[in-house]
PDB file of C-alpha atoms in Angstrom:
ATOM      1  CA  UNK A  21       0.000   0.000   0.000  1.00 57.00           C
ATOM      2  CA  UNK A  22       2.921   2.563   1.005  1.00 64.00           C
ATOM      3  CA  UNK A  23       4.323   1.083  -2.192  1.00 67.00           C
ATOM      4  CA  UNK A  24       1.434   2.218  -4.379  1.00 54.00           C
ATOM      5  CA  UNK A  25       1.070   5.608  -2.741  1.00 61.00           C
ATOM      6  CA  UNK A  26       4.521   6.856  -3.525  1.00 67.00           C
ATOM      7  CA  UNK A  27       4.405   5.533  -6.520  1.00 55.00           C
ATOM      8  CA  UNK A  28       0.947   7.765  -7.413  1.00 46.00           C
ATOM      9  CA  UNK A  29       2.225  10.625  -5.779  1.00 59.00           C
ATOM     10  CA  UNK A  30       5.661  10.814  -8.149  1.00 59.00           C
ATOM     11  CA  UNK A  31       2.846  10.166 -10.976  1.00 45.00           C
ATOM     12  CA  UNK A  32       1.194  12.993  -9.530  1.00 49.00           C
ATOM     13  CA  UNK A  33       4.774  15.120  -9.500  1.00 56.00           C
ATOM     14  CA  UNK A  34       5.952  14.465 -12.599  1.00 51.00           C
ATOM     15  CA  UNK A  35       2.571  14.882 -14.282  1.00 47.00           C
ATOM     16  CA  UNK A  36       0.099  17.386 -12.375  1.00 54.00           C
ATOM     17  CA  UNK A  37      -3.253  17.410 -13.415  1.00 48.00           C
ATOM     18  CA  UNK A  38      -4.026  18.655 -16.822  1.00 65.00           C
ATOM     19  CA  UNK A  39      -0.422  17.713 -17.559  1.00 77.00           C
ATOM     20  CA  UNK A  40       0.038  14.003 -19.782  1.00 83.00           C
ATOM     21  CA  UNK A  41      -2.529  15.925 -21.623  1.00 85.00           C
ATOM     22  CA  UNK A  42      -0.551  18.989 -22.418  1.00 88.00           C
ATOM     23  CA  UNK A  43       2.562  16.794 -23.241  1.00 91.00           C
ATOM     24  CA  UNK A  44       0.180  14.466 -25.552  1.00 93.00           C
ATOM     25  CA  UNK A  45      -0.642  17.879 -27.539  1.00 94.00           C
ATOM     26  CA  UNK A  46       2.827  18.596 -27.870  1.00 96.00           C
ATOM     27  CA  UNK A  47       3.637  15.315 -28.987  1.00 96.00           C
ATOM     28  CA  UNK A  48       1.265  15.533 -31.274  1.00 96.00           C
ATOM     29  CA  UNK A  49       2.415  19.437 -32.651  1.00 97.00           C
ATOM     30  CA  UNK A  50       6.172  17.678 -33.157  1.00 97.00           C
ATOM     31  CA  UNK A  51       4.884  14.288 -34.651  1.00 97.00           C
ATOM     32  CA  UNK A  52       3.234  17.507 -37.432  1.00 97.00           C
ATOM     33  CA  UNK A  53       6.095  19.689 -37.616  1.00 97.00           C
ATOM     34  CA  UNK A  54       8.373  16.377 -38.035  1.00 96.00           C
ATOM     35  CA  UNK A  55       6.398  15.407 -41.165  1.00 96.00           C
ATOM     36  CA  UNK A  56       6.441  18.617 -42.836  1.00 97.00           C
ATOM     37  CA  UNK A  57      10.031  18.909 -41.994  1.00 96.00           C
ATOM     38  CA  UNK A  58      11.358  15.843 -43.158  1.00 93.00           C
ATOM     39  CA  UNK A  59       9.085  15.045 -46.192  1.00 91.00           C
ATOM     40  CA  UNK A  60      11.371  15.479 -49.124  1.00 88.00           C
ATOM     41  CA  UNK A  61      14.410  16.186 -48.193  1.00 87.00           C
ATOM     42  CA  UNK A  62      16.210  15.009 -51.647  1.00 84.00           C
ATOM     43  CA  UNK A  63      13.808  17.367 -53.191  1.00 87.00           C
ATOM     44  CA  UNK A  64      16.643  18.044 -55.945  1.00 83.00           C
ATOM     45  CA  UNK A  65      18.075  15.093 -55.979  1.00 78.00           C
ATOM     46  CA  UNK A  66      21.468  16.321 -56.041  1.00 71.00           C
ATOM     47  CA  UNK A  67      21.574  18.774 -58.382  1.00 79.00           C
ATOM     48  CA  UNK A  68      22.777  22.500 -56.942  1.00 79.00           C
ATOM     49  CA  UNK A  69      19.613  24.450 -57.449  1.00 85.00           C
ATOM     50  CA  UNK A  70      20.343  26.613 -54.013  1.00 86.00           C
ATOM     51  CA  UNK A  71      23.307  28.847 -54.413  1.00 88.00           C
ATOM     52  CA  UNK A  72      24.104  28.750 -50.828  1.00 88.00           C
ATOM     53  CA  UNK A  73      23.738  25.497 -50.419  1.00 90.00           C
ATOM     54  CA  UNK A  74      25.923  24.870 -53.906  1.00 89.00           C
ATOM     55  CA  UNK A  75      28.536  27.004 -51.524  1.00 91.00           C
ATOM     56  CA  UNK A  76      28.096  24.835 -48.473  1.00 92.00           C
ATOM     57  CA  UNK A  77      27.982  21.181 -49.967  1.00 91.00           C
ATOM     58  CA  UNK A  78      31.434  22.495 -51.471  1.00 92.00           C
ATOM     59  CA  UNK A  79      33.145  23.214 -48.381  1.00 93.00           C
ATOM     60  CA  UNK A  80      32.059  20.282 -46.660  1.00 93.00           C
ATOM     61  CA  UNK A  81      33.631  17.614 -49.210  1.00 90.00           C
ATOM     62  CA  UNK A  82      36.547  19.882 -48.967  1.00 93.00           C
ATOM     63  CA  UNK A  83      37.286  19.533 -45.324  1.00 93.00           C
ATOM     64  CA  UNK A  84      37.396  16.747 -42.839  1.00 92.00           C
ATOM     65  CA  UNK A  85      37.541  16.070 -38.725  1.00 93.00           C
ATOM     66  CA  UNK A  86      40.981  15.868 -37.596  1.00 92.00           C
ATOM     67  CA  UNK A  87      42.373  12.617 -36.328  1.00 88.00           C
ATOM     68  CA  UNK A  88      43.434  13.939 -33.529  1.00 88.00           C
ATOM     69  CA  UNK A  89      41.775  17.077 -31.825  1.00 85.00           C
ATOM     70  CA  UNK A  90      44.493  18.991 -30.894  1.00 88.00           C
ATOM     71  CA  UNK A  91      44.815  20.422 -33.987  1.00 93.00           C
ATOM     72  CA  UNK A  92      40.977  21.933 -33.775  1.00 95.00           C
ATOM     73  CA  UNK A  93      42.213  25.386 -32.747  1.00 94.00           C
ATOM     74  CA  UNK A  94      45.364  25.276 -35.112  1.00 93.00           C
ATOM     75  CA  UNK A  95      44.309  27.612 -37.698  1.00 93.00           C
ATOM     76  CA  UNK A  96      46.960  26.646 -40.223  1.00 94.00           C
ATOM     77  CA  UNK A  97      47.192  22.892 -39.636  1.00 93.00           C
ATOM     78  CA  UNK A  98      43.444  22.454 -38.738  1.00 94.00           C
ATOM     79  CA  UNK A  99      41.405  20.203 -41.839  1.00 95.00           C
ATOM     80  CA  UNK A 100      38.558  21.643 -40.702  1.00 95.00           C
ATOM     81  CA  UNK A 101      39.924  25.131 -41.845  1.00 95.00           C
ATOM     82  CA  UNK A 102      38.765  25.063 -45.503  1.00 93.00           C
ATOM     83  CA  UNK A 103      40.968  27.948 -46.203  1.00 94.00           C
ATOM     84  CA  UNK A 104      43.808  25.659 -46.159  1.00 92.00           C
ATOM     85  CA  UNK A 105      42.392  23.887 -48.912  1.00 91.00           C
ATOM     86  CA  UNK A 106      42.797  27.517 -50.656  1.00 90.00           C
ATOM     87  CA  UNK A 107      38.830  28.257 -50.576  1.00 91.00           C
ATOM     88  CA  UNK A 108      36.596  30.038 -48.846  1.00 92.00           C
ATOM     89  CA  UNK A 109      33.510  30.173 -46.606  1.00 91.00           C
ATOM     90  CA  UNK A 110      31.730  32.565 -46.118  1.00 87.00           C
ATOM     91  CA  UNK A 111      28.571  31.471 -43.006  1.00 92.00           C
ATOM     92  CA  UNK A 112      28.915  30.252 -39.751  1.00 93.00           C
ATOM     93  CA  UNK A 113      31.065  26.953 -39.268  1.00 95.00           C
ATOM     94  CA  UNK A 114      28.786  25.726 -36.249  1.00 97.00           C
ATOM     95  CA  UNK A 115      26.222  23.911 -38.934  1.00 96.00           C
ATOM     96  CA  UNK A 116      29.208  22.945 -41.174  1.00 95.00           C
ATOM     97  CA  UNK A 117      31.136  21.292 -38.599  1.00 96.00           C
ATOM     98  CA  UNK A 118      28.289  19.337 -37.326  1.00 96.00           C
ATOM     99  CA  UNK A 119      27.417  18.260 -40.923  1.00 95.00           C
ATOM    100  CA  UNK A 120      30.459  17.020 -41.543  1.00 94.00           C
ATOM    101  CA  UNK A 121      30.554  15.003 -38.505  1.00 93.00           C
ATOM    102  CA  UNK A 122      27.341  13.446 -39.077  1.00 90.00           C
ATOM    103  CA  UNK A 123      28.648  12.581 -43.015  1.00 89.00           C
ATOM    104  CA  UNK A 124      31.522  10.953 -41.876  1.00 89.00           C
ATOM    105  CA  UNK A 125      29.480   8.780 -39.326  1.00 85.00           C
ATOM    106  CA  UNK A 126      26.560   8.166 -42.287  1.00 82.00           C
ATOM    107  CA  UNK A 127      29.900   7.389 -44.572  1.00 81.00           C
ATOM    108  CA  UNK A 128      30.710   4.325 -42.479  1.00 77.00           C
ATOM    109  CA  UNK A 129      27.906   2.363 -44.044  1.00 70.00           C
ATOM    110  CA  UNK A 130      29.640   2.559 -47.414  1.00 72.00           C
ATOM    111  CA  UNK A 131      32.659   1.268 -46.196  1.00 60.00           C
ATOM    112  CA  UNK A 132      33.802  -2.834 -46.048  1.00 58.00           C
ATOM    113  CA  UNK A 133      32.544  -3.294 -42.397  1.00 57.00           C
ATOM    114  CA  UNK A 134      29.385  -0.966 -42.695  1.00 53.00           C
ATOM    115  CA  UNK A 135      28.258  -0.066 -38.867  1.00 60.00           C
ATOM    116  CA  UNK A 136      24.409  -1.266 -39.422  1.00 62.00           C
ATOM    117  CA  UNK A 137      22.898   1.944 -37.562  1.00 56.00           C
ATOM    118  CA  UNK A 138      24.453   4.559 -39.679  1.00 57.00           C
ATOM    119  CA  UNK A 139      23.116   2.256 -42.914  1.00 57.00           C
ATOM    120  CA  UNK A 140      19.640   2.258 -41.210  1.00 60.00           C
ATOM    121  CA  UNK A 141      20.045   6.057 -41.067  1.00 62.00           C
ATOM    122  CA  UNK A 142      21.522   6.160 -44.688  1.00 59.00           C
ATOM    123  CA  UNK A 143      19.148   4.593 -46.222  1.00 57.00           C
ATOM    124  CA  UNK A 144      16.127   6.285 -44.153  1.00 59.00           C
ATOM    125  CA  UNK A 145      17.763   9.314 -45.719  1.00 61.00           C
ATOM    126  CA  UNK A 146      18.358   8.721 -49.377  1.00 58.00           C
ATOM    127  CA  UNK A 147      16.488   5.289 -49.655  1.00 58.00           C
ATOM    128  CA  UNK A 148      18.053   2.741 -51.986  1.00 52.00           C
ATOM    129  CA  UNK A 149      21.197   4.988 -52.607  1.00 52.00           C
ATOM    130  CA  UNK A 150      22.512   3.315 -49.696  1.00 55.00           C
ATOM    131  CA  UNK A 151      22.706   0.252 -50.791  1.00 56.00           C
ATOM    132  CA  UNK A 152      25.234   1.232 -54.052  1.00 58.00           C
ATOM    133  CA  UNK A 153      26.994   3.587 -51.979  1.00 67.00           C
ATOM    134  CA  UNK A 154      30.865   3.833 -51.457  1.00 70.00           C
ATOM    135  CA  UNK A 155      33.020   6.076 -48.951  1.00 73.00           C
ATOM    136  CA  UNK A 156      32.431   9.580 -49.493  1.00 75.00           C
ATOM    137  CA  UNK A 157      28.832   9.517 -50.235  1.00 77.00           C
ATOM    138  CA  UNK A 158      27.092  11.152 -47.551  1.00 81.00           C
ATOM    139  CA  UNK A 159      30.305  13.913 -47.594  1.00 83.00           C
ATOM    140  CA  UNK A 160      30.176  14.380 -50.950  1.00 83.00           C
ATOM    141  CA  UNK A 161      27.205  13.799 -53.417  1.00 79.00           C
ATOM    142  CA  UNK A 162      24.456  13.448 -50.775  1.00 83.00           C
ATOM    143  CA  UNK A 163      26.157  15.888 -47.697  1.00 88.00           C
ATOM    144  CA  UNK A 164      23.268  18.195 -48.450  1.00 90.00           C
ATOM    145  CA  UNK A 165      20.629  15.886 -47.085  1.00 89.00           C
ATOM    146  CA  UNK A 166      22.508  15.347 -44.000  1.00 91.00           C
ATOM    147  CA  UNK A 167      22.690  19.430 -43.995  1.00 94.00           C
ATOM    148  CA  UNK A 168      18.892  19.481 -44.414  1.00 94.00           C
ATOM    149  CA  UNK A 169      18.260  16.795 -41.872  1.00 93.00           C
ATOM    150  CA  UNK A 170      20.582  18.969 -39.063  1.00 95.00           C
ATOM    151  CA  UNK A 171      18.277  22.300 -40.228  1.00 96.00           C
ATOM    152  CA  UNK A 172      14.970  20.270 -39.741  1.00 96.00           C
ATOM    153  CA  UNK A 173      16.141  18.851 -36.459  1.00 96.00           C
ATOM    154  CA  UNK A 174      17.294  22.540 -35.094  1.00 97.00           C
ATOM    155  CA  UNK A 175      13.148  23.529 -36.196  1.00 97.00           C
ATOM    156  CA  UNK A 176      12.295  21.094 -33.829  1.00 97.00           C
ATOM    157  CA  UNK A 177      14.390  22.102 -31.131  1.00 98.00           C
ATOM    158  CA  UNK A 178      12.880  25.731 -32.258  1.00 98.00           C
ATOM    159  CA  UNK A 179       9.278  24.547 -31.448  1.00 98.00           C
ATOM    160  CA  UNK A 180      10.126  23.204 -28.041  1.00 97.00           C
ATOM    161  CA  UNK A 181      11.686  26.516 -27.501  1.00 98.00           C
ATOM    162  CA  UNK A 182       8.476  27.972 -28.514  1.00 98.00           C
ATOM    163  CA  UNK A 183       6.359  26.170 -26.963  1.00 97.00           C
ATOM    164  CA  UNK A 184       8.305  26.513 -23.485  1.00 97.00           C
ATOM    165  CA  UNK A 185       8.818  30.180 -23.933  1.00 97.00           C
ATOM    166  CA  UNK A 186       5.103  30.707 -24.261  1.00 96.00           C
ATOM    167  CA  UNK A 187       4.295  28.322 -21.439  1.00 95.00           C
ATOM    168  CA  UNK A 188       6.639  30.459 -19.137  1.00 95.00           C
ATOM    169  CA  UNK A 189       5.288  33.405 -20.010  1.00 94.00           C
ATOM    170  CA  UNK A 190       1.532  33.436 -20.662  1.00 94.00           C
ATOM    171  CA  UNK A 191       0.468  30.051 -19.892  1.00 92.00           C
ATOM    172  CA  UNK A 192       0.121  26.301 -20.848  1.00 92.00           C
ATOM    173  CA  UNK A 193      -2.535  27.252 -23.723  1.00 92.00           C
ATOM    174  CA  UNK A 194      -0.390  30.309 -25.136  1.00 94.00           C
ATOM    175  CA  UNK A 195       2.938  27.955 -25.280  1.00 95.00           C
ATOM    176  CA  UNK A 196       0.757  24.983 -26.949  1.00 95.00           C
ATOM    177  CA  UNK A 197      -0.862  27.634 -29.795  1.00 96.00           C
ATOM    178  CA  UNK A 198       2.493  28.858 -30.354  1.00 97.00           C
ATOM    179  CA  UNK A 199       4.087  25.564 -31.075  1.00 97.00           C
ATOM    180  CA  UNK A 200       1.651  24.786 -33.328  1.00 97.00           C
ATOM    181  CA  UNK A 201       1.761  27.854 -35.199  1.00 97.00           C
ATOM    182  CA  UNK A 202       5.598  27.256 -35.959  1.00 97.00           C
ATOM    183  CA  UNK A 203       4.831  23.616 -36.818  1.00 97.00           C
ATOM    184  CA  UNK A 204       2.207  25.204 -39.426  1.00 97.00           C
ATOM    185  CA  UNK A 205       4.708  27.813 -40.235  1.00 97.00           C
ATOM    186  CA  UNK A 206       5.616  28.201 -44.394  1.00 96.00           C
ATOM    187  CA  UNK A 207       8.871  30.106 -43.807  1.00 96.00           C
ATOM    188  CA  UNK A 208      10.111  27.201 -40.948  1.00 96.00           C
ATOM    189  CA  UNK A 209       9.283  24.431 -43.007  1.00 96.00           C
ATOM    190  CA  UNK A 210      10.811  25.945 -46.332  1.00 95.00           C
ATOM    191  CA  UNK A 211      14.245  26.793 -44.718  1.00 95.00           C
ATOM    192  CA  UNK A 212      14.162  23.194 -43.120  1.00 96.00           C
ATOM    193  CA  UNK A 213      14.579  21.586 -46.108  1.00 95.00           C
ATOM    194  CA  UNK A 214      17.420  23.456 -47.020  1.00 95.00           C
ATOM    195  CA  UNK A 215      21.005  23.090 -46.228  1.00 94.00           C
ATOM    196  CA  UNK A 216      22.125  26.625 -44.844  1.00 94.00           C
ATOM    197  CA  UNK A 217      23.114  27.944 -41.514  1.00 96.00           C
ATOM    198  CA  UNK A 218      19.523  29.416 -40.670  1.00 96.00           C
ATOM    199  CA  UNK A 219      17.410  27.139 -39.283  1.00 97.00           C
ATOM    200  CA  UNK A 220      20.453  26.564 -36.692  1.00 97.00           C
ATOM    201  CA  UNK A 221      21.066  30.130 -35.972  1.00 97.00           C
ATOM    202  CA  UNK A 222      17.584  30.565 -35.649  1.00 97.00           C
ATOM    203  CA  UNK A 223      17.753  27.519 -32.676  1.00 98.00           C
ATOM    204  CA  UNK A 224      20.560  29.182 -31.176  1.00 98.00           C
ATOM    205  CA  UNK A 225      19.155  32.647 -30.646  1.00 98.00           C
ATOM    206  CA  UNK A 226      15.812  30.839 -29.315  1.00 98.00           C
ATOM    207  CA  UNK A 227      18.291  29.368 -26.811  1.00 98.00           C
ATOM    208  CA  UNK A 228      18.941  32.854 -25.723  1.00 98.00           C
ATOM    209  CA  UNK A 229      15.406  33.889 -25.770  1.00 98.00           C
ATOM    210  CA  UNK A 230      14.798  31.118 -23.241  1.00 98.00           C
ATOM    211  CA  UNK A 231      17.185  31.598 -20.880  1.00 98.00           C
ATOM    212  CA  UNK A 232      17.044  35.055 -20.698  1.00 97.00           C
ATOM    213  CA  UNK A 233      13.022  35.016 -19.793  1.00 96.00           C
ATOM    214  CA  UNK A 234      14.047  32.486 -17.104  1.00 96.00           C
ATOM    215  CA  UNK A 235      17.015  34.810 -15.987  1.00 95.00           C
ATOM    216  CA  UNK A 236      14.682  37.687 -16.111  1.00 93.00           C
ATOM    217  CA  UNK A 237      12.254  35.983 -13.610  1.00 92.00           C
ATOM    218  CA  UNK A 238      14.805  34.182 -11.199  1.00 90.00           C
ATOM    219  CA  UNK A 239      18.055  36.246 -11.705  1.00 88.00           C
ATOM    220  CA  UNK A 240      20.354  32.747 -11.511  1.00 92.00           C
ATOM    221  CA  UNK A 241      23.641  32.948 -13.310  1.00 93.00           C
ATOM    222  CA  UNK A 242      23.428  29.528 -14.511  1.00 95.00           C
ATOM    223  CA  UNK A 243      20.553  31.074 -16.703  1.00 97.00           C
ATOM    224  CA  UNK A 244      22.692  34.379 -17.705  1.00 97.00           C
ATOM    225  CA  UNK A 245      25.626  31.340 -18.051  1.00 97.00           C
ATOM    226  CA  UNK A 246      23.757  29.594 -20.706  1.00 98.00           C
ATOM    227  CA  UNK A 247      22.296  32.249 -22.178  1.00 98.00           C
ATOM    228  CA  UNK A 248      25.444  33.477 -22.691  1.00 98.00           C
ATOM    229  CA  UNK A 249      26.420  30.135 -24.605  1.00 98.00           C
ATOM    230  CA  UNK A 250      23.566  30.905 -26.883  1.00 98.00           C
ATOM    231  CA  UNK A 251      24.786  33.715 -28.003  1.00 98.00           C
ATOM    232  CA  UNK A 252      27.969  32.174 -28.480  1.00 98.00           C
ATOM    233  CA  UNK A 253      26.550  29.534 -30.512  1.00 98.00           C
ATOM    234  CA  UNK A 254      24.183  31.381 -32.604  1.00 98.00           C
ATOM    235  CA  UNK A 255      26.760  34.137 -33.882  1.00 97.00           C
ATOM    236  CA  UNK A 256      28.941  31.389 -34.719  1.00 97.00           C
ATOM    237  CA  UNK A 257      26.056  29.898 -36.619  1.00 97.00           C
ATOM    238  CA  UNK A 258      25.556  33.278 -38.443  1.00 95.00           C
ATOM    239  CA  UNK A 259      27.436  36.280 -37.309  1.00 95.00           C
ATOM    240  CA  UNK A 260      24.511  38.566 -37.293  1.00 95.00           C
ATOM    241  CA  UNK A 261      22.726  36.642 -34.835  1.00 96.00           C
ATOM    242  CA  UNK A 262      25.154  38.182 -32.195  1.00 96.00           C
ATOM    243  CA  UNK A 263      22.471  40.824 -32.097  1.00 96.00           C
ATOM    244  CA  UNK A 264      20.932  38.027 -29.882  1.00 97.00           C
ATOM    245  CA  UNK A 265      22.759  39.569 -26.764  1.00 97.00           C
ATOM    246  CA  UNK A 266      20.484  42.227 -26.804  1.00 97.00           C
ATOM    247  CA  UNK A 267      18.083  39.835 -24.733  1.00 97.00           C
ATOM    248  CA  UNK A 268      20.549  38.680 -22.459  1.00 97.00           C
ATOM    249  CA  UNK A 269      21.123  42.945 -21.582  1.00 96.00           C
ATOM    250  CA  UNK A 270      17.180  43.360 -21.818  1.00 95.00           C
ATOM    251  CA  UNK A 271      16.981  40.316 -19.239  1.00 95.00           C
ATOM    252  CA  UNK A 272      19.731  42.380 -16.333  1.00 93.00           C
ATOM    253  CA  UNK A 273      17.674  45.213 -17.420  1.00 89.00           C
ATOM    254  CA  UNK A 274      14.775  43.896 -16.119  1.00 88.00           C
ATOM    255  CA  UNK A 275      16.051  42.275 -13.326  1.00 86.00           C
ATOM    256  CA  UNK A 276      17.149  45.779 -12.126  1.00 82.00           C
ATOM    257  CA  UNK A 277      13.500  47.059 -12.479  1.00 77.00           C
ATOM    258  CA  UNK A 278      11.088  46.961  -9.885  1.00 56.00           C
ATOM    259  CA  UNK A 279       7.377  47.999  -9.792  1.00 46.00           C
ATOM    260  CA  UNK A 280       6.595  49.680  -6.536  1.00 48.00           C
ATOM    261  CA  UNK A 281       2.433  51.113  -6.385  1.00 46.00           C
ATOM    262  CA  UNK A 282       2.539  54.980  -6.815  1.00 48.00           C
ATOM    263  CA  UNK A 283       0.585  57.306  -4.575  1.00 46.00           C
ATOM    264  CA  UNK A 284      -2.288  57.419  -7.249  1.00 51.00           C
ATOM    265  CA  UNK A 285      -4.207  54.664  -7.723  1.00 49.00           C
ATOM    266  CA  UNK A 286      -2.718  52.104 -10.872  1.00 50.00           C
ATOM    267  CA  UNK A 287      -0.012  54.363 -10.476  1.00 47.00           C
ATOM    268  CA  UNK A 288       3.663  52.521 -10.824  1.00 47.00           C
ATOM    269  CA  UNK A 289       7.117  54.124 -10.488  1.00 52.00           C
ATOM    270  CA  UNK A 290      10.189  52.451 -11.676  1.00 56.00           C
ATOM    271  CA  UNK A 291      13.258  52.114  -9.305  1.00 62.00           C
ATOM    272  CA  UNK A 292      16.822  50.326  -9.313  1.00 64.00           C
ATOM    273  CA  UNK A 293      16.903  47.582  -6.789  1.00 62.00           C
ATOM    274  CA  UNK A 294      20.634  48.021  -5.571  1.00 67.00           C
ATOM    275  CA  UNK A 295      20.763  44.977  -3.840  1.00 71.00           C
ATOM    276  CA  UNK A 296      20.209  43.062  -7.430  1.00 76.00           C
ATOM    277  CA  UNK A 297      23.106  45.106  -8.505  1.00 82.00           C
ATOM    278  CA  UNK A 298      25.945  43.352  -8.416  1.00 85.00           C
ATOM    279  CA  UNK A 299      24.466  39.841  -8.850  1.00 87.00           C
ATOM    280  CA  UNK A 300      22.801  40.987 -12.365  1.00 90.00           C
ATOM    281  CA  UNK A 301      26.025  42.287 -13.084  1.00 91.00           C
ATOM    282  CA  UNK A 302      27.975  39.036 -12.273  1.00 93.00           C
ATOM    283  CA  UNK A 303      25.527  37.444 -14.393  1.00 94.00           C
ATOM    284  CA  UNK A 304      25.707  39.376 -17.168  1.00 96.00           C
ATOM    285  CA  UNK A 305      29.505  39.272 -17.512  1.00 96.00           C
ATOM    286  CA  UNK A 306      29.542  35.236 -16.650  1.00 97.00           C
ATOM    287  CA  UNK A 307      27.145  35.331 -19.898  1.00 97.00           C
ATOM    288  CA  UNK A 308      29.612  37.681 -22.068  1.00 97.00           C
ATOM    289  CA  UNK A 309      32.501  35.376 -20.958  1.00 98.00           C
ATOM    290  CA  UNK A 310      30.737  31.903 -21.765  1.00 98.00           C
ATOM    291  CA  UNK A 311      29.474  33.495 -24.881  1.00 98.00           C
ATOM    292  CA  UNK A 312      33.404  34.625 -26.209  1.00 98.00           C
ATOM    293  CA  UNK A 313      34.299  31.023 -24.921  1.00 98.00           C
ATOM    294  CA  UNK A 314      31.372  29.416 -27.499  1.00 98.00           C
ATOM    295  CA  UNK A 315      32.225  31.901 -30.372  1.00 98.00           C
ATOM    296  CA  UNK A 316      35.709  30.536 -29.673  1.00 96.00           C
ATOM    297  CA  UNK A 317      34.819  26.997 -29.852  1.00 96.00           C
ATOM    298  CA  UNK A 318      31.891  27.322 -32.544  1.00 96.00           C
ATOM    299  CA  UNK A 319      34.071  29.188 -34.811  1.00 95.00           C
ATOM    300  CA  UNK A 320      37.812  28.367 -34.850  1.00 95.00           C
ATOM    301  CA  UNK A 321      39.063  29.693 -37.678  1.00 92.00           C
TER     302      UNK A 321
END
């Protein structure tokens, strides 16, 4: 009996009432946005109809992971660095480094002892292309569909955002309707299918947008910390997402603010708490440290 009752009440935790039904809806908005997203994502099967992407699919089969990481921050030695290859680049390398990865893994199916989940993978990807494959497909001829697979996954992870965000700040129902309106969302499901850095950027500075509500309402530095990493991330995804700071400032900002009741009735007065002081201001230089540490990490070269 004691048994049963804890085991109802951590039920009862981890699912309040109202809950399994929220997450069920959600569920339900991702199983959607996961359809639209990944429906077609050899939609020009392999010809370079998208200039960027004709710009990105280059640079990927031009560089490679290092066998041994300690050349990752070595500029000149680095194979990751595709100006050593004499070319250029011209976005963000955090979507480019992660496609590559994710090539080289799907590449091992093509080789003489094929690993059987990256050909389960491969050949959910391109279908019976797998099967004739040889090393260098996925980085080469089909790197573009692992490119549009990492931008589909990052609108996912831009849903939940969404969806959370809402839920934070206006309510179960609010964070639900706005997932599903990104699920529905033309734009969101057009730049999924394509391999450039935007749908990842777009992740990134969502990443900010979440942490920086939650370090808005609570004032932690683990929230300024990792909205700091955001920022990091996203500029280093695209370069003019750095403007994504702005909401980690707006968040000290308004941690600074208090509303105090004027004399009048409705009346408000704005006033600097000085006690929040120098813990906003701790947090907001732990977040422009952590995000120079990502833009270091996220972009190398």
């Amino acid at each position: 009996m004691e048994i049963r009752d804890r085991a109802v009440r951590a039920w009862q935790r981890t699912f309040p009432p109202g809950r399994l039904g929220s997450l069920l809806m959600l569920a339900a908005i991702l199983l959607a946005g996961s359809y639209l997203r990944f429906t077609g994502l050899n939609w020009d099967e392999g010809q370079y109809i998208h200039p960027d992407e004709g710009h990105m699919r280059n640079t990927i089969a031009r560089i490679r992971w290092p066998d041994d990481l300690s050349v990752y921050f070595d500029t000149h030695s680095s194979p990751l660095n595709v100006r050593n290859t004499g070319a250029r680049y011209s976005y963000g390398t955090v979507p480019l480094f992660l496609t590559r990865a994710g090539a080289e893994w799907l590449d091992r199916a093509c080789g003489e002892g094929p690993a059987p989940l990256s050909r389960a993978v491969g050949s959910l990807l391109v279908g019976d292309a797998v099967e004739g494959c040889h090393p260098g497909t996925f980085t080469g001829g089909y790197n573009a569909v692992v490119g549009r697979v990492l931008s589909a996954l990052a609108d996912l992870g831009t849903l939940v955002l969404i969806y959370l965000i809402g839920r934070r700040l206006y309510g179960e129902a609010a964070g639900l309707m706005a997932a599903g309106l990104g699920a529905l969302t033309a734009f969101m499901i057009q730049q999924a299918h394509f391999f450039t850095v935007d749908s990842t950027a777009c992740f990134m500075t969502m990443v900010v947008a979440y942490f920086s509500v939650r370090a808005s309402e609570t004032g932690r530095w683990t929230d300024f910390g990792f909205a700091g990493v955001g920022v990091g991330l996203a500029a280093a995804s695209k370069v003019s997402a750095v403007t994504a700071a702005l909401l980690v400032a707006l968040a000290g900002f308004s941690r600074l603010l208090s509303h105090d009741e004027g004399d009048e009735p409705g009346g408000t007065r704005l006033r600097i708490d000085r006690s929040q002081f120098m813990s906003v201001l701790f947090g907001l230089g732990l977040a422009a440290l952590l995000s120079l540490v990502a833009f270091r990490v996220g972009q190398p070269y």
